mmCIF file of C-alpha atoms and ligand atoms in Angstrom:
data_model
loop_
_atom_site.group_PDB
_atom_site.id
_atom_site.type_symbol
_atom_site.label_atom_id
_atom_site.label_comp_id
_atom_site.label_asym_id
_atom_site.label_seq_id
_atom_site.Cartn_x
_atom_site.Cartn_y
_atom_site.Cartn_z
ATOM 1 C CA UNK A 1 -45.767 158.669 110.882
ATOM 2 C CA UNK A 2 -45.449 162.041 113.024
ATOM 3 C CA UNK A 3 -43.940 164.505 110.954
ATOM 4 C CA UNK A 4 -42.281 167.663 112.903
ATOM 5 C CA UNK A 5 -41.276 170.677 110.862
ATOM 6 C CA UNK A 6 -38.524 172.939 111.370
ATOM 7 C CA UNK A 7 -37.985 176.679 110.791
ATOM 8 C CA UNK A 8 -34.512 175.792 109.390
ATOM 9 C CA UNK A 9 -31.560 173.153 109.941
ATOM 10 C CA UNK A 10 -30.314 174.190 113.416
ATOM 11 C CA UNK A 11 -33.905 173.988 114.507
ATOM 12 C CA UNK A 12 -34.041 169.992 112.933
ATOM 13 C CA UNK A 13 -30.827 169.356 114.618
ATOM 14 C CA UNK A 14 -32.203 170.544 118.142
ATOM 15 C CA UNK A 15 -35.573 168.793 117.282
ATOM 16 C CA UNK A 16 -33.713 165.236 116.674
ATOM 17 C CA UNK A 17 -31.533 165.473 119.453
ATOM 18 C CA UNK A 18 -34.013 165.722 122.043
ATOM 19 C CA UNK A 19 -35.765 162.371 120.377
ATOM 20 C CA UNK A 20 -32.251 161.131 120.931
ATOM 21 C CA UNK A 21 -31.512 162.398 123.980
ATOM 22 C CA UNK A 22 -34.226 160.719 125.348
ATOM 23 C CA UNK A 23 -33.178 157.346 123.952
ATOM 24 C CA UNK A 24 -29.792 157.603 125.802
ATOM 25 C CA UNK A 25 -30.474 159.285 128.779
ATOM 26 C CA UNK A 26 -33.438 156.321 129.286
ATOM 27 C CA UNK A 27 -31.298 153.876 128.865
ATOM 28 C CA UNK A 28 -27.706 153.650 129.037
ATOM 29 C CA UNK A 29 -27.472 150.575 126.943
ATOM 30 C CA UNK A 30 -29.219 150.984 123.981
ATOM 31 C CA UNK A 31 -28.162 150.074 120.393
ATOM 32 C CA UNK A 32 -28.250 153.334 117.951
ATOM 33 C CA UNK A 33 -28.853 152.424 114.329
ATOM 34 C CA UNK A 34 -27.006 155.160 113.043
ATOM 35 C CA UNK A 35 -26.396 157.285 109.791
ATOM 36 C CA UNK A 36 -24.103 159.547 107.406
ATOM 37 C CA UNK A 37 -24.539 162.316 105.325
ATOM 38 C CA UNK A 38 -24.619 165.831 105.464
ATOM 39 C CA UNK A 39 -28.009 166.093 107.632
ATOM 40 C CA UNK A 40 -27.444 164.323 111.046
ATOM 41 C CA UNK A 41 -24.718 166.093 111.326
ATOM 42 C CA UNK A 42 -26.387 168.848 113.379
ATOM 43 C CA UNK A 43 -27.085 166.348 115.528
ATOM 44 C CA UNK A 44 -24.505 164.698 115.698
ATOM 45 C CA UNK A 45 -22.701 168.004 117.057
ATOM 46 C CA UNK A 46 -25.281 168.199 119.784
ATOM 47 C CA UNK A 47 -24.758 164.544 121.012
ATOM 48 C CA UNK A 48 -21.042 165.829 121.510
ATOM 49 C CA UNK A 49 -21.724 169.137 123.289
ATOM 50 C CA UNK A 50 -23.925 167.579 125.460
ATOM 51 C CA UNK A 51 -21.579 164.842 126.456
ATOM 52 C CA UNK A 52 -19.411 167.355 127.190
ATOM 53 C CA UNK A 53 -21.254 169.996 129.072
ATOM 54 C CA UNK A 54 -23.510 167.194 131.152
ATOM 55 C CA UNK A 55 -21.315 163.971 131.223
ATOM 56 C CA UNK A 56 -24.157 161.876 128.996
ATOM 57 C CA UNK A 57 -22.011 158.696 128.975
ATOM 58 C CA UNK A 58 -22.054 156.374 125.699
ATOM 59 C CA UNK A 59 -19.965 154.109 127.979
ATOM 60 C CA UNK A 60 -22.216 151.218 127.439
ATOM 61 C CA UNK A 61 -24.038 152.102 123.956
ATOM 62 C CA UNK A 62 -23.544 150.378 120.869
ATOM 63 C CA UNK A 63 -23.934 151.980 117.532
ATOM 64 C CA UNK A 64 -24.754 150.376 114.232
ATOM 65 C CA UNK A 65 -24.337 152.351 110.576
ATOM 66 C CA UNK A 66 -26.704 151.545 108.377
ATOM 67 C CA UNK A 67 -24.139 151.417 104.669
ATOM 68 C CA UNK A 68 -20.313 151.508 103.646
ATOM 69 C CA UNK A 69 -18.882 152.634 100.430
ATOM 70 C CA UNK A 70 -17.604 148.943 98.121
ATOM 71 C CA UNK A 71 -14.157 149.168 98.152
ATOM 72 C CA UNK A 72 -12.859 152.036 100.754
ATOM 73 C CA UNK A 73 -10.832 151.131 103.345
ATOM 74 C CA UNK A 74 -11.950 152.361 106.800
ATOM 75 C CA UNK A 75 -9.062 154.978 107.214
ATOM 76 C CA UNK A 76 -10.135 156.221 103.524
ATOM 77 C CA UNK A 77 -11.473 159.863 104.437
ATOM 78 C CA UNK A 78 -14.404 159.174 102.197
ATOM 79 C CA UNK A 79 -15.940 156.074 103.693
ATOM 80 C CA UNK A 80 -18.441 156.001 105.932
ATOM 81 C CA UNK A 81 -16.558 154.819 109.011
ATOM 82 C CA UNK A 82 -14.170 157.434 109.011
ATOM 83 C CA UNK A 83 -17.432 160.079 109.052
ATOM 84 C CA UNK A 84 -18.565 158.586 111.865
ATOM 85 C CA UNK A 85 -15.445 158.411 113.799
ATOM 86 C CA UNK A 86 -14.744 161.837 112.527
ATOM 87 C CA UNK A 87 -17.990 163.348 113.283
ATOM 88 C CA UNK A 88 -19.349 161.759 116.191
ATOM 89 C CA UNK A 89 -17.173 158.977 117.794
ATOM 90 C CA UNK A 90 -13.671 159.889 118.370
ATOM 91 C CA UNK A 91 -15.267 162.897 120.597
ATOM 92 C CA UNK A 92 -17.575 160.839 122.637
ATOM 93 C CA UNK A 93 -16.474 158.020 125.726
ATOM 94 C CA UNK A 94 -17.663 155.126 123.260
ATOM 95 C CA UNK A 95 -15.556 152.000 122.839
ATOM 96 C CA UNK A 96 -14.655 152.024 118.995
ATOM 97 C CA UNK A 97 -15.494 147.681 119.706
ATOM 98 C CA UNK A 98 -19.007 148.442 120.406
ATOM 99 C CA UNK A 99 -19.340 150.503 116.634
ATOM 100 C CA UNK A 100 -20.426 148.276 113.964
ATOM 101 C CA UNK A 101 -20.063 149.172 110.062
ATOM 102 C CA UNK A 102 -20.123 147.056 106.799
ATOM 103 C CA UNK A 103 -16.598 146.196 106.000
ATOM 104 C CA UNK A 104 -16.268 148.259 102.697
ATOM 105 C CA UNK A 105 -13.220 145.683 101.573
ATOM 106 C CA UNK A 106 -14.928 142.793 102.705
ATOM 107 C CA UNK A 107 -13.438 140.144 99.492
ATOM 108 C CA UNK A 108 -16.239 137.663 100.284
ATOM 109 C CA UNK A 109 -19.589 140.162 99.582
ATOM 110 C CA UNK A 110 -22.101 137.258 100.411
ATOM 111 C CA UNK A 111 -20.073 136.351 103.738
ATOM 112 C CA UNK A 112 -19.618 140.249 105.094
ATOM 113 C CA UNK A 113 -23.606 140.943 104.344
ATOM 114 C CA UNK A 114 -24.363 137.438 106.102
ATOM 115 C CA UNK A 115 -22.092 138.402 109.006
ATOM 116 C CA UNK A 116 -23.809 142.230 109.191
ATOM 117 C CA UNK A 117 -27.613 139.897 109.085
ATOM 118 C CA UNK A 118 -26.338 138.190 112.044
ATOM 119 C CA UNK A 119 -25.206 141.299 114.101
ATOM 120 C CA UNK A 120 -28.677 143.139 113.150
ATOM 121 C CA UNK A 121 -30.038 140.293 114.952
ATOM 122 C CA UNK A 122 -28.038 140.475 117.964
ATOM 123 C CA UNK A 123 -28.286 143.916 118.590
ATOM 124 C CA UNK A 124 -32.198 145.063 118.365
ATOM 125 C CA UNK A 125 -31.923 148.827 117.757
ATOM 126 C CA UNK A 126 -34.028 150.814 119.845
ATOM 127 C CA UNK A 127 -33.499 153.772 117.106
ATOM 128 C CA UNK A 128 -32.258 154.064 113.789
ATOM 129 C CA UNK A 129 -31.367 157.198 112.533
ATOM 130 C CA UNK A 130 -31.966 158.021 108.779
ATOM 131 C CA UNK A 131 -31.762 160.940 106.286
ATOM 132 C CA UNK A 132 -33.303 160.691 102.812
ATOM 133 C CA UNK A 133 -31.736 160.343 99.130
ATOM 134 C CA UNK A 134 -33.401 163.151 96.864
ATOM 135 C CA UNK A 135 -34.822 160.402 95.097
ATOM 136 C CA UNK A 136 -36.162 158.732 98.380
ATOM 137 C CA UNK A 137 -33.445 156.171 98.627
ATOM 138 C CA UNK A 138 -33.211 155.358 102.405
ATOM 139 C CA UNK A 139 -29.676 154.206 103.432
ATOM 140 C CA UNK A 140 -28.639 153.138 99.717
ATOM 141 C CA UNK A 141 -31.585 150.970 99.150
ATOM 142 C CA UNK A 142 -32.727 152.488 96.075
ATOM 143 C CA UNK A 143 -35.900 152.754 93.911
ATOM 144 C CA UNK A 144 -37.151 149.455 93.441
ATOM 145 C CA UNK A 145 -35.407 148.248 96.506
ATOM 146 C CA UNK A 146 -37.537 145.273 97.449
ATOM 147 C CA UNK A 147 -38.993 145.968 101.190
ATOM 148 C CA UNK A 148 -38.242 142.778 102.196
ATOM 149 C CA UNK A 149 -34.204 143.199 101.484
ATOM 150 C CA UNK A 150 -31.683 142.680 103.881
ATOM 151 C CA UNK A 151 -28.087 143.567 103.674
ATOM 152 C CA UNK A 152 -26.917 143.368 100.189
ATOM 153 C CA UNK A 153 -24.281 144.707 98.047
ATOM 154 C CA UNK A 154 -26.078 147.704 95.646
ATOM 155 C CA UNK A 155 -24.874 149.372 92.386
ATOM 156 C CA UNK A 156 -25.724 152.599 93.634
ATOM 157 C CA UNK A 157 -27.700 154.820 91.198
ATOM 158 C CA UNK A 158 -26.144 157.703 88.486
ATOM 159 C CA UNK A 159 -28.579 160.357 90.957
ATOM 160 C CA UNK A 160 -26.919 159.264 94.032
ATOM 161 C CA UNK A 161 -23.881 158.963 92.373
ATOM 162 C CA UNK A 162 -24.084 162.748 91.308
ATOM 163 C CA UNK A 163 -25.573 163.976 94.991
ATOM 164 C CA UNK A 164 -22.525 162.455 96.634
ATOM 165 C CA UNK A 165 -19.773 163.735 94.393
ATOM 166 C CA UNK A 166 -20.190 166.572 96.128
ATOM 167 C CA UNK A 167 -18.011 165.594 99.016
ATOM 168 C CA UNK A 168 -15.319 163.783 96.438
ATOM 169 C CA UNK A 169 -12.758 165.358 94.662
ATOM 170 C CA UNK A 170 -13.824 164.122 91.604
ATOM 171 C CA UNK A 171 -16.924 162.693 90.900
ATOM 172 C CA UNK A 172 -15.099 159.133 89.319
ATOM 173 C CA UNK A 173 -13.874 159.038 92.606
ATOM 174 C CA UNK A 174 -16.991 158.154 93.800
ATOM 175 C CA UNK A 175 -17.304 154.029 94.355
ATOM 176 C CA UNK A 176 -19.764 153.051 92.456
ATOM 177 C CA UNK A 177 -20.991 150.102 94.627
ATOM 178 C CA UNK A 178 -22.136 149.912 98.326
ATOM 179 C CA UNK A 179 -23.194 147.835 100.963
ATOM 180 C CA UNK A 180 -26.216 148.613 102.782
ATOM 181 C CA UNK A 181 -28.497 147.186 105.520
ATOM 182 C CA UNK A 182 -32.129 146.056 103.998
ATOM 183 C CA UNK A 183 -35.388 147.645 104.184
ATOM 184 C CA UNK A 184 -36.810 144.899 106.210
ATOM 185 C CA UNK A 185 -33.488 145.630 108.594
ATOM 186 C CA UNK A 186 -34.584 149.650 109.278
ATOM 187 C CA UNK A 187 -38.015 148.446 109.669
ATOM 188 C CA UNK A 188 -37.357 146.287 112.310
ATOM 189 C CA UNK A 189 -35.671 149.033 114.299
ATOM 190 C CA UNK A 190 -38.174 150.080 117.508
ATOM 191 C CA UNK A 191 -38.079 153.384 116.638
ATOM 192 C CA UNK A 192 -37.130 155.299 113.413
ATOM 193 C CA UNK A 193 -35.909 159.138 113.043
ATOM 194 C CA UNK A 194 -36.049 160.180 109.488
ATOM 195 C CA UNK A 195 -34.477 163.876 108.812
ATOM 196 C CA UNK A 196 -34.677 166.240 106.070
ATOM 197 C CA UNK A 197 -32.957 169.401 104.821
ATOM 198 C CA UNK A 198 -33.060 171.292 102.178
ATOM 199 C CA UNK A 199 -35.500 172.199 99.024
ATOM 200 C CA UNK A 200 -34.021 168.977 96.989
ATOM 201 C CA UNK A 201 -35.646 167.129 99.301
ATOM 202 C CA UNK A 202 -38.897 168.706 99.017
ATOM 203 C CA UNK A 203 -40.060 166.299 96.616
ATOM 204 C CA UNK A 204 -39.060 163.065 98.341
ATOM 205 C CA UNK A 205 -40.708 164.230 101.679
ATOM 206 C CA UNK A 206 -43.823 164.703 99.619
ATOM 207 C CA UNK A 207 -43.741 160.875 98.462
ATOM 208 C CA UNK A 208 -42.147 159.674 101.857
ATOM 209 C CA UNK A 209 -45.047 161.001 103.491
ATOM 210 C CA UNK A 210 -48.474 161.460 101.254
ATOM 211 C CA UNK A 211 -47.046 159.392 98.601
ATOM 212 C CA UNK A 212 -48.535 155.901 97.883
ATOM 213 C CA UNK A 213 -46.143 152.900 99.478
ATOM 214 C CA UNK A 214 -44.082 151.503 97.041
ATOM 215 C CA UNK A 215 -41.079 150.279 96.138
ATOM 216 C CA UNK A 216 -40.262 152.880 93.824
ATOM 217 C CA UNK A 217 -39.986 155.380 96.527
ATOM 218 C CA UNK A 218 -38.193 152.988 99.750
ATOM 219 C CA UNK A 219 -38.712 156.146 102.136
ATOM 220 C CA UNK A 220 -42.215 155.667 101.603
ATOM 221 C CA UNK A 221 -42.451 151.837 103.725
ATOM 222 C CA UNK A 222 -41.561 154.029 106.754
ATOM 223 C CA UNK A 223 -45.527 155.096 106.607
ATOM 224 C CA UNK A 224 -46.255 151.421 108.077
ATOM 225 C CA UNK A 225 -43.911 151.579 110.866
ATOM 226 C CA UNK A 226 -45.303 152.258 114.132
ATOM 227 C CA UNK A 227 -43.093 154.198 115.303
ATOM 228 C CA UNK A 228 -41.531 157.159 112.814
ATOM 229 C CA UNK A 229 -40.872 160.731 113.311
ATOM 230 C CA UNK A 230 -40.123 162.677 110.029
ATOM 231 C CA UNK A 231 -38.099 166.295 110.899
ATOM 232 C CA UNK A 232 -38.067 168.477 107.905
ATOM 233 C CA UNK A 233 -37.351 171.835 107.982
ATOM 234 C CA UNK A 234 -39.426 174.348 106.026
ATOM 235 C CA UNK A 235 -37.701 173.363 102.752
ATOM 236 C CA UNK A 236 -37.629 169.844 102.414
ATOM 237 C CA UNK A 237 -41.465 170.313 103.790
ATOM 238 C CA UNK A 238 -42.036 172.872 101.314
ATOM 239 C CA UNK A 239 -44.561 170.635 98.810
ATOM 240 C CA UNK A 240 -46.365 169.357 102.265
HETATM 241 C C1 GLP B 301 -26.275 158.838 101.132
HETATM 242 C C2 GLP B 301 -26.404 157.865 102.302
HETATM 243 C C3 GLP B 301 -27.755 157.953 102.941
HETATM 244 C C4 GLP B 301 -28.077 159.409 103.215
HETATM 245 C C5 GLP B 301 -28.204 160.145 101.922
HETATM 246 C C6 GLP B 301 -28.555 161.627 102.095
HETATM 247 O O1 GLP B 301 -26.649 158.285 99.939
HETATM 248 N N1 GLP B 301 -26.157 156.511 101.961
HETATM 249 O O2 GLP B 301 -27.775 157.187 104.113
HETATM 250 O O3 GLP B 301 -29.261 159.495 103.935
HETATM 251 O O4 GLP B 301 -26.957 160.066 101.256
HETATM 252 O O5 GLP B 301 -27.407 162.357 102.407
HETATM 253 P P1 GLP B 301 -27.391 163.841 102.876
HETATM 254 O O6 GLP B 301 -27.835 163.848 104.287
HETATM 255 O O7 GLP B 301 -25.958 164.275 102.742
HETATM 256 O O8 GLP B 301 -28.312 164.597 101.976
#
């Protein structure tokens, strides 16, 4: 794993987007694996301005989002594909068709994760984007997430629970269930781009990176991919 460290957030952002940048300008059709949260989206912001200011098309990329809230509707302004067509999509040329999500009211669980399997095979991404749960959950596979996992349906955990009320009204509006893509699914990506913000990430960094590989801590499989770059910035590398 390469791990980059940033003076501070904007510096992350600008970090990430040239690893990105480079992924898109390369090749006009590759498949993003792609992520929410608070953290890409610095980068996120720079994908747009640069579409704008240098014409970077996204004409013939195809984006896939690692995990859905159980239960929202996509035109809920809490679920996950709402973020990304608020944050990144609606301001880009990309054809809403070629952006894939988890259908969050999917009735037949078994059949939507089966479907998402099938797409993940499909579409090889040639990145996938992730941030990092202060308790090293990557996507929402969580502690004791078996690396072999694909997509499943997870009862997501009372910590991540708490982080993400933060962006709900209330936190018992927060769903309490989630589908996600598996471990063995972000592993498989060609590249991976982990980023981190922050001083409550400080101590998952530490175990993503110089911590044993275990289940207990998913972030920490991403030391056996061949491919990883970990941005922190000076926080979230603090205990490095
Ligand atoms: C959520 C998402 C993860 C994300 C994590 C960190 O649980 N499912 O994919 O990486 O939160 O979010 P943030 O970047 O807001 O700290």
């Amino acid at each position: 794993m390469r791990v980059l460290i940033a003076k501070d957030y904007d510096e992350l952002s600008e970090k990430a987007f040239e690893v990105m940048k480079d992924i898109i300008r390369s090749n006009p059709y590759a498949v993003l694996g792609l992520a929410t949260g608070t953290t890409p989206l610095g980068l996120y912001r720079h994908m747009i301005e640069d579409h704008k200011a240098h014409g970077t098309s996204y004409a013939h990329i195809r984006t896939v989002n690692l995990d859905e809230y159980q239960g929202l509707p996509k035109n809920h302004n809490q679920s996950y594909a709402y973020f990304m067509r608020e944050n990144l999509f609606r301001h880009l040329d990309i054809e809403t068709s070629n952006t894939y999500i988890e259908n969050g009211t999917a009735q037949d669980e078994q059949a939507e994760c089966a479907r998402y399997n099938k797409l993940l095979e499909e579409l090889p991404r040639d990145i996938q984007l992730l941030g990092l749960g202060s308790n090293g959950h990557i996507a929402f596979n969580e502690p004791r997430t078996p690396f072999g996992s694909q997509t499943h349906v997870v009862d997501l955990t009372e910590n991540t629970i708490k982080d993400n009320a933060r962006l709900f009204s209330d936190i018992s509006e927060v769903p309490k269930k989630a589908f996600t893509m598996g471990i063995k699914q972000i592993m498989q990506a060609k590249q991976i781009l982990i980023l981190a913000s922050g001083a409550n990430k400080a101590d998952a960094v530490y175990k993503t990176v110089c911590g044993k590989v275990t289940e207990e801590v998913p972030a920490s499989v991403l030391q056996l991919h061949p491919n990883c770059i970990l941005i922190a910035d000076k926080e979230a590398a603090s205990k490095l």
